[in-house]
Short mmCIF file of C-alpha atoms in Angstrom, two decimals:
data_model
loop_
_atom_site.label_atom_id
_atom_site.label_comp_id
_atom_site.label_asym_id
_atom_site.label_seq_id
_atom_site.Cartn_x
_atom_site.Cartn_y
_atom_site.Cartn_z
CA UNK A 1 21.78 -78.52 -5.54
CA UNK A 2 18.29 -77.40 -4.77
CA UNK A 3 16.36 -75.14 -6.99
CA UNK A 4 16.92 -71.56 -4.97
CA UNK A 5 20.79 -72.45 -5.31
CA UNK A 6 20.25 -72.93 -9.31
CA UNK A 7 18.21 -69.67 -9.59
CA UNK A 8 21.14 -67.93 -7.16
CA UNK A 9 24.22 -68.79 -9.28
CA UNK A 10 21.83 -68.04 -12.64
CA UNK A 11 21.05 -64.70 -11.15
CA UNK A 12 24.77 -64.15 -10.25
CA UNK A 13 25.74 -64.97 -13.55
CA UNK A 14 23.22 -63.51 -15.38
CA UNK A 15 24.75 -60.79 -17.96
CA UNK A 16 21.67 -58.99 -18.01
CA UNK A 17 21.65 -58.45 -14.53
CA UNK A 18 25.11 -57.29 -14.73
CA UNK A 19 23.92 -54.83 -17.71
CA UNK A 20 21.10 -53.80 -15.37
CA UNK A 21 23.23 -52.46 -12.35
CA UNK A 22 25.68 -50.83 -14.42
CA UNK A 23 23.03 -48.93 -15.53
CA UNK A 24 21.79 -48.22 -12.70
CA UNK A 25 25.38 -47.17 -11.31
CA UNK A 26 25.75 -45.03 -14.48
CA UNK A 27 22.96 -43.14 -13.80
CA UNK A 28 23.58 -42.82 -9.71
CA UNK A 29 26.61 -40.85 -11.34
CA UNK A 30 25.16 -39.18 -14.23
CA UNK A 31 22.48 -37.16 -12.04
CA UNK A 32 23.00 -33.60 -10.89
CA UNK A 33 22.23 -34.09 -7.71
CA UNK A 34 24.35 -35.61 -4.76
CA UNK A 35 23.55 -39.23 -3.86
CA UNK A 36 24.75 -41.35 -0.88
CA UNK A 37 23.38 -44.89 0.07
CA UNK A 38 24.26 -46.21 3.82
CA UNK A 39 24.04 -50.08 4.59
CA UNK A 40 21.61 -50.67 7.56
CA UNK A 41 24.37 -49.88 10.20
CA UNK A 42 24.29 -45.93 8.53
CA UNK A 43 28.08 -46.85 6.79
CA UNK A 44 28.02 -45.15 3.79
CA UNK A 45 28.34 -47.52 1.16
CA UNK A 46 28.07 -44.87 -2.68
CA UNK A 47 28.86 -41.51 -2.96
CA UNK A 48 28.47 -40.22 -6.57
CA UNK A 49 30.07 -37.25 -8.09
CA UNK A 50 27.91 -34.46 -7.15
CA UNK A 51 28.09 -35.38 -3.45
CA UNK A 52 31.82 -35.17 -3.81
CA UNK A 53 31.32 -31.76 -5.59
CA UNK A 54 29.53 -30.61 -3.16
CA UNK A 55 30.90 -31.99 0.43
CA UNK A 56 34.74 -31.83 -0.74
CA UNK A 57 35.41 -35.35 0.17
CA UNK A 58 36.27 -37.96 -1.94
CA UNK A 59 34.02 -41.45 -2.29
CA UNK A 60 37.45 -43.32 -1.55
CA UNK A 61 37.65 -41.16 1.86
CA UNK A 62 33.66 -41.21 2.41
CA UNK A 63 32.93 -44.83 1.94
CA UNK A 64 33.00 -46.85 4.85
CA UNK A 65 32.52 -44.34 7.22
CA UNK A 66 29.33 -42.89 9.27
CA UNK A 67 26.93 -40.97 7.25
CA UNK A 68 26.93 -38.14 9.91
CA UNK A 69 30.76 -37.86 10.02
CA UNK A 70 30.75 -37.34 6.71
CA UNK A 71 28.07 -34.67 6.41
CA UNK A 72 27.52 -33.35 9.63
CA UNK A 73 23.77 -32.24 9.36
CA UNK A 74 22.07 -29.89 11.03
CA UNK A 75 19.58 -31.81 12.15
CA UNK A 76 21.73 -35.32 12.68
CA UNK A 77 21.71 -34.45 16.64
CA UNK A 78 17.61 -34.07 16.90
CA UNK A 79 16.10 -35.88 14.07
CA UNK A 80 18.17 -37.36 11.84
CA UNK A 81 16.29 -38.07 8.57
CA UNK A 82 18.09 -41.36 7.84
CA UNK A 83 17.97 -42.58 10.92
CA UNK A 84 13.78 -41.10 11.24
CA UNK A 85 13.72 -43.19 7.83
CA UNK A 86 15.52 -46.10 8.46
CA UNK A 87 13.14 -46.96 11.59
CA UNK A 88 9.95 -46.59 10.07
CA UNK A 89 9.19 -47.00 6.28
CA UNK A 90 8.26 -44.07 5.48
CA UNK A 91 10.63 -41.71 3.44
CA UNK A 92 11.34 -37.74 4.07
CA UNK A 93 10.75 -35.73 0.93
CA UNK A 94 12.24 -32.08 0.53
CA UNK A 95 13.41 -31.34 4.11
CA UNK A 96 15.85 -28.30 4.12
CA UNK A 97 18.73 -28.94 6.16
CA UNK A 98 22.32 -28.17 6.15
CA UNK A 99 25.36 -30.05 6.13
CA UNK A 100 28.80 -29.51 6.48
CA UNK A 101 31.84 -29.52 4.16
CA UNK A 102 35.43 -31.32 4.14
CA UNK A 103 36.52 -27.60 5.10
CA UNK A 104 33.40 -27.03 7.71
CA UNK A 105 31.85 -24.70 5.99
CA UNK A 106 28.09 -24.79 6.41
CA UNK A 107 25.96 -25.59 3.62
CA UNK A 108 21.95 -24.94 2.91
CA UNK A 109 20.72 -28.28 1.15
CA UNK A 110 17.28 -29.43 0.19
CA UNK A 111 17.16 -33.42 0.85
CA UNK A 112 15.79 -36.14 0.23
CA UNK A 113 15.67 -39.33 2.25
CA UNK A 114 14.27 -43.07 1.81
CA UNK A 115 14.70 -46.71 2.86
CA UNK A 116 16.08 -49.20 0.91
CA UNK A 117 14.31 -52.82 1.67
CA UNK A 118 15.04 -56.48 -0.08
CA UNK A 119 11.58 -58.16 -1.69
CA UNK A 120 10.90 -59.70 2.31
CA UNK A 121 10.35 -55.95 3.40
CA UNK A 122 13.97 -56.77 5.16
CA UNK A 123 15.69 -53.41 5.70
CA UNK A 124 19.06 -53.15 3.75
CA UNK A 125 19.78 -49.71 3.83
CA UNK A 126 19.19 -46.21 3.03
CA UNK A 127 19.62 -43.94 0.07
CA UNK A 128 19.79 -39.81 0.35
CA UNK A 129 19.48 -37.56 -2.33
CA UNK A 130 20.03 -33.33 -1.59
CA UNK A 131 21.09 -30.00 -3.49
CA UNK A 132 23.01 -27.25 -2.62
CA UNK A 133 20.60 -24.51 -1.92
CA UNK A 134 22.57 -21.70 -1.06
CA UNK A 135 21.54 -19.91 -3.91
CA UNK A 136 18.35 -19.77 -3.07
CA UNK A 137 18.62 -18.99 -0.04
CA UNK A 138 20.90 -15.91 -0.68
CA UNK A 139 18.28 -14.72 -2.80
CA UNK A 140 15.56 -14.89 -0.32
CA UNK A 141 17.79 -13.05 1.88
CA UNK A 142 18.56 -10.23 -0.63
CA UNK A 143 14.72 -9.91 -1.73
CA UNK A 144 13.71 -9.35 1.98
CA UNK A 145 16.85 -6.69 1.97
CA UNK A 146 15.92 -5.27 -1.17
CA UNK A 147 11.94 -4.79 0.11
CA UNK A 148 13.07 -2.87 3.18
CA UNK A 149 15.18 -0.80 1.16
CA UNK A 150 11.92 -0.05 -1.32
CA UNK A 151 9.96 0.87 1.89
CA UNK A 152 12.53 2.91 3.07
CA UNK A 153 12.64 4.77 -0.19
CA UNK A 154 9.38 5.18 -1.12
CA UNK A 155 8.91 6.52 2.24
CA UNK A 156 11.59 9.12 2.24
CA UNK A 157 10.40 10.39 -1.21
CA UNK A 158 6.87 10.85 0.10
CA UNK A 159 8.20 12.44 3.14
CA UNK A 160 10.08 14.79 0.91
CA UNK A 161 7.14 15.80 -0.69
CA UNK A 162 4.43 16.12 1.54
CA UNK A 163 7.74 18.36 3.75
CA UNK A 164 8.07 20.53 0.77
CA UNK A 165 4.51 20.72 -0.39
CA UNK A 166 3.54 21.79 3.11
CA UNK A 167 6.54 24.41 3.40
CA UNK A 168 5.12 26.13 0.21
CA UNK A 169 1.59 26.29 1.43
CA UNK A 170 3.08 28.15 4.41
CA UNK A 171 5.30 30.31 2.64
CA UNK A 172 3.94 30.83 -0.62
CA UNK A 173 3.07 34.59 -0.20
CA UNK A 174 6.35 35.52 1.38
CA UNK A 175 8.64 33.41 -1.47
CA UNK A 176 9.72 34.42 -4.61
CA UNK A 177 8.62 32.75 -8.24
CA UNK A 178 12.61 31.13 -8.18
CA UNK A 179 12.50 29.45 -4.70
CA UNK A 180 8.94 28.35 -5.51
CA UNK A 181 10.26 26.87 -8.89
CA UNK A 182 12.69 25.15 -7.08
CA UNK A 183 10.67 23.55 -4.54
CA UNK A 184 7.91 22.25 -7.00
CA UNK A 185 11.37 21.03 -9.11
CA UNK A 186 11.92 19.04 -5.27
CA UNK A 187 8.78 17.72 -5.45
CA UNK A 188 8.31 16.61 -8.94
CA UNK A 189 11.49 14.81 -8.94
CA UNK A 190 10.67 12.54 -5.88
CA UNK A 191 7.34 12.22 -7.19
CA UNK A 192 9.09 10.18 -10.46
CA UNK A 193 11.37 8.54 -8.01
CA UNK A 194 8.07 7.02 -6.40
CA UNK A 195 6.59 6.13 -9.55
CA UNK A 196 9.56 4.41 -10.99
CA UNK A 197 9.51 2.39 -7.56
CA UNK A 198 5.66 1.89 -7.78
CA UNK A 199 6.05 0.77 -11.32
CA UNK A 200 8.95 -1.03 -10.40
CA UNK A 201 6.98 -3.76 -7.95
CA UNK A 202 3.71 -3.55 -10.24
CA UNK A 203 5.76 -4.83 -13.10
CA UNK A 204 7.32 -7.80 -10.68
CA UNK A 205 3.94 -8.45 -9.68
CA UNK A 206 2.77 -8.72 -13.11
CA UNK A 207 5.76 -11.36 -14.11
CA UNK A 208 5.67 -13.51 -10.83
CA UNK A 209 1.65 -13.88 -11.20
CA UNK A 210 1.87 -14.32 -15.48
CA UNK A 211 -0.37 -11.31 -15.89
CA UNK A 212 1.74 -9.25 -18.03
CA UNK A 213 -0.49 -8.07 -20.96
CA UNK A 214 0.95 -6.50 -23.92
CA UNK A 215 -1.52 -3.83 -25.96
CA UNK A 216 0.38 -5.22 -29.40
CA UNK A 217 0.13 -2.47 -32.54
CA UNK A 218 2.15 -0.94 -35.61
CA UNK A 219 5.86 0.26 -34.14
CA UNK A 220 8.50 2.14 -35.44
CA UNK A 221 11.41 1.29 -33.35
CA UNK A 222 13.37 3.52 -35.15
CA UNK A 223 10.82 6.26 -33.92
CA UNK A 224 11.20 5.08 -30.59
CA UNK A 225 15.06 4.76 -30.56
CA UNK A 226 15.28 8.13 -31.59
CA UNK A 227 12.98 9.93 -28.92
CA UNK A 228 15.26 8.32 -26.50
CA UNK A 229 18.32 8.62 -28.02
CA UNK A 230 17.19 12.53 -28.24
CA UNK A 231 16.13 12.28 -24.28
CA UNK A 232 19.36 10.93 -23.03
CA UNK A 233 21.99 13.30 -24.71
CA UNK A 234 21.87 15.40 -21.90
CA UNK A 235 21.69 12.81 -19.33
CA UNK A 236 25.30 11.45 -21.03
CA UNK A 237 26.71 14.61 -21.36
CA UNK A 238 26.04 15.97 -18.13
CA UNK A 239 27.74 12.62 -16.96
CA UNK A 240 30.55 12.77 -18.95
CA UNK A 241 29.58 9.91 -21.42
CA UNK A 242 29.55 10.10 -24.98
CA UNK A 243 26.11 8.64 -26.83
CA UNK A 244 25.88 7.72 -29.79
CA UNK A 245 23.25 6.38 -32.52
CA UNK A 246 24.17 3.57 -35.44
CA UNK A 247 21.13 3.12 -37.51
CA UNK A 248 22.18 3.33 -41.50
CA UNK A 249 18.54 2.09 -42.50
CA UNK A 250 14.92 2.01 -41.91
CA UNK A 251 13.63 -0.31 -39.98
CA UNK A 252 10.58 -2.22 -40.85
CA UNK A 253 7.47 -1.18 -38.82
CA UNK A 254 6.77 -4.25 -36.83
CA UNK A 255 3.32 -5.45 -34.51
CA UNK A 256 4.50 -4.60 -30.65
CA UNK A 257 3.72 -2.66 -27.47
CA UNK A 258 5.62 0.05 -27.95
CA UNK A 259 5.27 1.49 -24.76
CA UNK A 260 6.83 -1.63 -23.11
CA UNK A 261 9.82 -1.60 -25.79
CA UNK A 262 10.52 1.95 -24.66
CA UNK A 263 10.46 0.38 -21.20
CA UNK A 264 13.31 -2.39 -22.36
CA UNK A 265 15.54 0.19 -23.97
CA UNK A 266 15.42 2.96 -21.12
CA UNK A 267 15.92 0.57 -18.55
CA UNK A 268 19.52 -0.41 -21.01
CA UNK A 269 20.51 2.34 -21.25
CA UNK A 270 19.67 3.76 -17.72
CA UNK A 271 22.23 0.74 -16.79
CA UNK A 272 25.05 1.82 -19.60
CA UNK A 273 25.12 5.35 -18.00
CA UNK A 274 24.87 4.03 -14.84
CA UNK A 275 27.85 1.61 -14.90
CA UNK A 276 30.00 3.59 -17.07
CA UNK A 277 32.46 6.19 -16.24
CA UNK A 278 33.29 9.39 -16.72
CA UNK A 279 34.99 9.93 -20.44
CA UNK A 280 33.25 5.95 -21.55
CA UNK A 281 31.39 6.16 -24.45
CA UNK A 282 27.63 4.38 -25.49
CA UNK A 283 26.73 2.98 -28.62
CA UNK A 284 22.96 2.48 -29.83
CA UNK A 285 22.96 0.72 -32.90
CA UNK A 286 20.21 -1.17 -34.91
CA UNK A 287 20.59 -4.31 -37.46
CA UNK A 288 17.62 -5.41 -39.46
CA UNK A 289 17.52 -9.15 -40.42
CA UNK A 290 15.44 -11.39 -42.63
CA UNK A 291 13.27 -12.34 -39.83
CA UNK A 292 14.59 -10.17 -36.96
CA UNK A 293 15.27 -6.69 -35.71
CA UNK A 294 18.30 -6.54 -33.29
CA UNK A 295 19.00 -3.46 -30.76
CA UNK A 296 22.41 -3.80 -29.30
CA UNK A 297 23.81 -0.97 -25.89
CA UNK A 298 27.37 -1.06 -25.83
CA UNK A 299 29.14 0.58 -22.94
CA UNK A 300 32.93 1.01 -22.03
CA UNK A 301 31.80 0.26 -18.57
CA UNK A 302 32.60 -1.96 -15.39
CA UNK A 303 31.35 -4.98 -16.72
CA UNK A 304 29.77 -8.15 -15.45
CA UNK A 305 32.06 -10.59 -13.51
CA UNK A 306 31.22 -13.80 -15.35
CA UNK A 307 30.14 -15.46 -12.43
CA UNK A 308 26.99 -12.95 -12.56
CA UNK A 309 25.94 -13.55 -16.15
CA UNK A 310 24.01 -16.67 -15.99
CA UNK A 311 21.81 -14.92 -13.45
CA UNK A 312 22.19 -11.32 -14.54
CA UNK A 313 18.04 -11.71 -15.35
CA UNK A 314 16.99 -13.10 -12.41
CA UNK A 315 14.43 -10.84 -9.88
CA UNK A 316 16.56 -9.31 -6.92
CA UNK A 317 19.61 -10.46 -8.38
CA UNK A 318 22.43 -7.69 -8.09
CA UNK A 319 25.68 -9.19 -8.76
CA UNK A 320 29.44 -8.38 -7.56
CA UNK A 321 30.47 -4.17 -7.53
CA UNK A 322 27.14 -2.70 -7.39
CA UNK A 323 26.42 -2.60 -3.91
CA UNK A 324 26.39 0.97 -4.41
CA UNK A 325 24.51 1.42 -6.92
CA UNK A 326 20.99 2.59 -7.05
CA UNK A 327 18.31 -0.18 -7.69
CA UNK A 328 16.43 -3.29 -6.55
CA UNK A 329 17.67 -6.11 -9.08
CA UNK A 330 13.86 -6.28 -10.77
CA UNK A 331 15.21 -3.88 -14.16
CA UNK A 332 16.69 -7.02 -16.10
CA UNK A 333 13.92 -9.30 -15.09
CA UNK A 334 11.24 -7.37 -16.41
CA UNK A 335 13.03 -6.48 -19.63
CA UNK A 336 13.71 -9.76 -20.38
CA UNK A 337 9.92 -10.82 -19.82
CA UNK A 338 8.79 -8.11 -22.14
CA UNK A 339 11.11 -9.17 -24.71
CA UNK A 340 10.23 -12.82 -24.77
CA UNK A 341 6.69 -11.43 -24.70
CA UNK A 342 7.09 -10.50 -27.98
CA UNK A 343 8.77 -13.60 -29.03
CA UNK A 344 12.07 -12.60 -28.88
CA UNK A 345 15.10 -13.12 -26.60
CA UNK A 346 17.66 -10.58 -24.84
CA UNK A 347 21.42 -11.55 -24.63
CA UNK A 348 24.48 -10.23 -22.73
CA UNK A 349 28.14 -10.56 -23.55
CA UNK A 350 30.23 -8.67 -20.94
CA UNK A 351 34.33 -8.32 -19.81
CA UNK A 352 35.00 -6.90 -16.56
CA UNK A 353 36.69 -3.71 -17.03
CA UNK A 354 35.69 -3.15 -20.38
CA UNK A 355 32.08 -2.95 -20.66
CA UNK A 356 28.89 -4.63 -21.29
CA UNK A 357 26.76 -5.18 -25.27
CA UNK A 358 22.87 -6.28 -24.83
CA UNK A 359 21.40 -7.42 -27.67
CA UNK A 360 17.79 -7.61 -28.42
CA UNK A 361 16.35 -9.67 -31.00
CA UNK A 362 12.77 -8.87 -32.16
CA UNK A 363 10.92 -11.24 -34.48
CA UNK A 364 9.42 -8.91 -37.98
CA UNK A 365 6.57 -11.64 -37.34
CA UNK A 366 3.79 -9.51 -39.57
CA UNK A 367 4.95 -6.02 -40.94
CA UNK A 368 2.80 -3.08 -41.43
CA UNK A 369 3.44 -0.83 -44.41
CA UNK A 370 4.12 2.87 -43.66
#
């Protein structure tokens, strides 16, 4: 037996090789991504655990078979990126594509592709690697939806005013002080409807670019709790909501930008009154800690399906029953950046049906005496 026979049967029986590729195989199936490697004829010859996730089909009924039968890509007709790899050498890095299920339904993926070639640059295959994407790409459909809505907005609140501004220039004289009142009251409102928008988009700006500053001094949350617990009694009633205000003790006077906590806690509560109903009720209630200050809104609201809550922070994000609800999905977002500007963290714990608690947790950090 020749030498290259020895080192063949000591290769095939070497236990550390055998450790090696279950390794190897372990992690294949271990990542959280799909995988699928072809033999040089395109026969799919591994299909790990996300691919099955994420195609339907089982690696018992995938292996063996055509790579393109099994996922059906949107570009396996024009240019193929296994086949674009396995010709040349060079592999295809973040293509988006789609694919299609078991159950044909189309999915968005971003993929990877590469050749696999033995130590003689011999090609013995092909490896692909993708994600599901749809996701993403829902979202970059809903923030395009969402601008055009902000446009359209903005631009029928300035219409508003410049129509009713230029109708009281004209009849001013002529007009009593009641239907002036009541066309400044026209024009005021849609002029805070605009800024909210404005301040809206300057505030997603701010978080997308990592320019959000915060002008960090002695607060008194209880101070500001107060003003807008005092500011949105009306607002409740006039809804039919009850509001009410937990706060047995002081709080400590902590360092923060107290204009941008008053931002956190309207936006809250502008979202309790908004997703609550008629005869619900609205608890503001404050906990002080050894290190911490917590502000929990409690509604009796719709809820959050649970399916929302892992992205109930995202931008644009506006998750299931509130298509008809006022807002562009950038409220959450930019309360939880504010809040983790501090050095703190926001939390949600939500059943549909029954309502909605965010908690905010504020580190004491250095405390200012009164």
């Amino acid at each position: 037996m020749d030498s290259t026979d020895n080192k063949s049967r000591r290769t095939a029986q070497d236990p550390e090789g055998l450790k090696d590729l279950n390794f190897y195989k372990f992690v294949l199936e271990s990542l959280p991504t799909a995988v699928v490697t072809v033999n040089a004829d395109r026969k799919i010859t591994g299909f790990n655990p996300w691919a099955e996730k994420i195609t339907g089909y089982s690696a018992e009924e995938a292996i063996g078979r055509y790579c393109g039968d099994i996922l059906q890509g949107g570009m396996c007709k024009t240019r193929c990126p296994l086949k674009t790899v396995l010709n040349g050498h060079k592999p295809l890095s973040l293509v988006e594509t789609t694919i299609s299920d078991k159950w044909g339904k189309t999915i968005p993926v971003r993929m990877n592709t590469a050749g696999l070639f033995d130590d003689d640059d011999r090609l013995i295959g092909g490896v692909e690697s993708f994600q599901d994407i749809s996701r993403i790409k829902t979202l970059e459909r809903e923030k395009g939806h969402l601008i055009s809505m902000l446009a359209h907005d903005m631009r029928s609140s300035l219409s508003i005013i410049a129509g009713f501004a230029l109708r009281l220039l004209k009849v001013w004289p002529r007009i009593n002080d009641e239907k002036r009142c009541k066309y400044l009251d026209i024009i005021i409102k849609n002029a805070n409807k605009l800024e909210d928008l404005v301040n809206d988009f300057l505030e997603f700006s701010r978080l997308q670019t990592g320019k959000l500053k915060l002008e960090m001094g002695p607060t008194s949350v209880d101070r500001e709790l107060m003003e807008l617990f005092d500011a949105y009694q009306l607002k409740a009633k006039e809804s039919g909501i009850s509001l009410e205000f937990e706060n047995e003790e002081n709080l400590s006077i902590i360092q923060a930008d107290a204009k941008r906590l008053r931002r956190v806690f309207t936006n809250l509560l502008d979202n309790a009154l908004k997703f609550s109903n008629p005869g619900g009720k609205i608890t503001l209630s404050t906990l002080e800690t050894d290190g911490d200050i917590i502000v929990k809104i409690e509604d009796q609201g719709i809820g959050i399906d649970r399916r929302d809550l892992p992205y109930i922070f995202d931008s644009f994000f506006r998750g299931v029953g509130v298509d008809k609800k006022k807002g562009f999905g950038l409220g959450l977002a930019g309360v939880k950046a504010i809040v983790e500007g501090h050095g703190g963290r926001i939390s949600v714990e939500s059943e549909p049906g029954k309502g909605s608690m965010f908690s905010v947790i504020l580190p004491k950090g250095m405390e200012f005496e009164e």
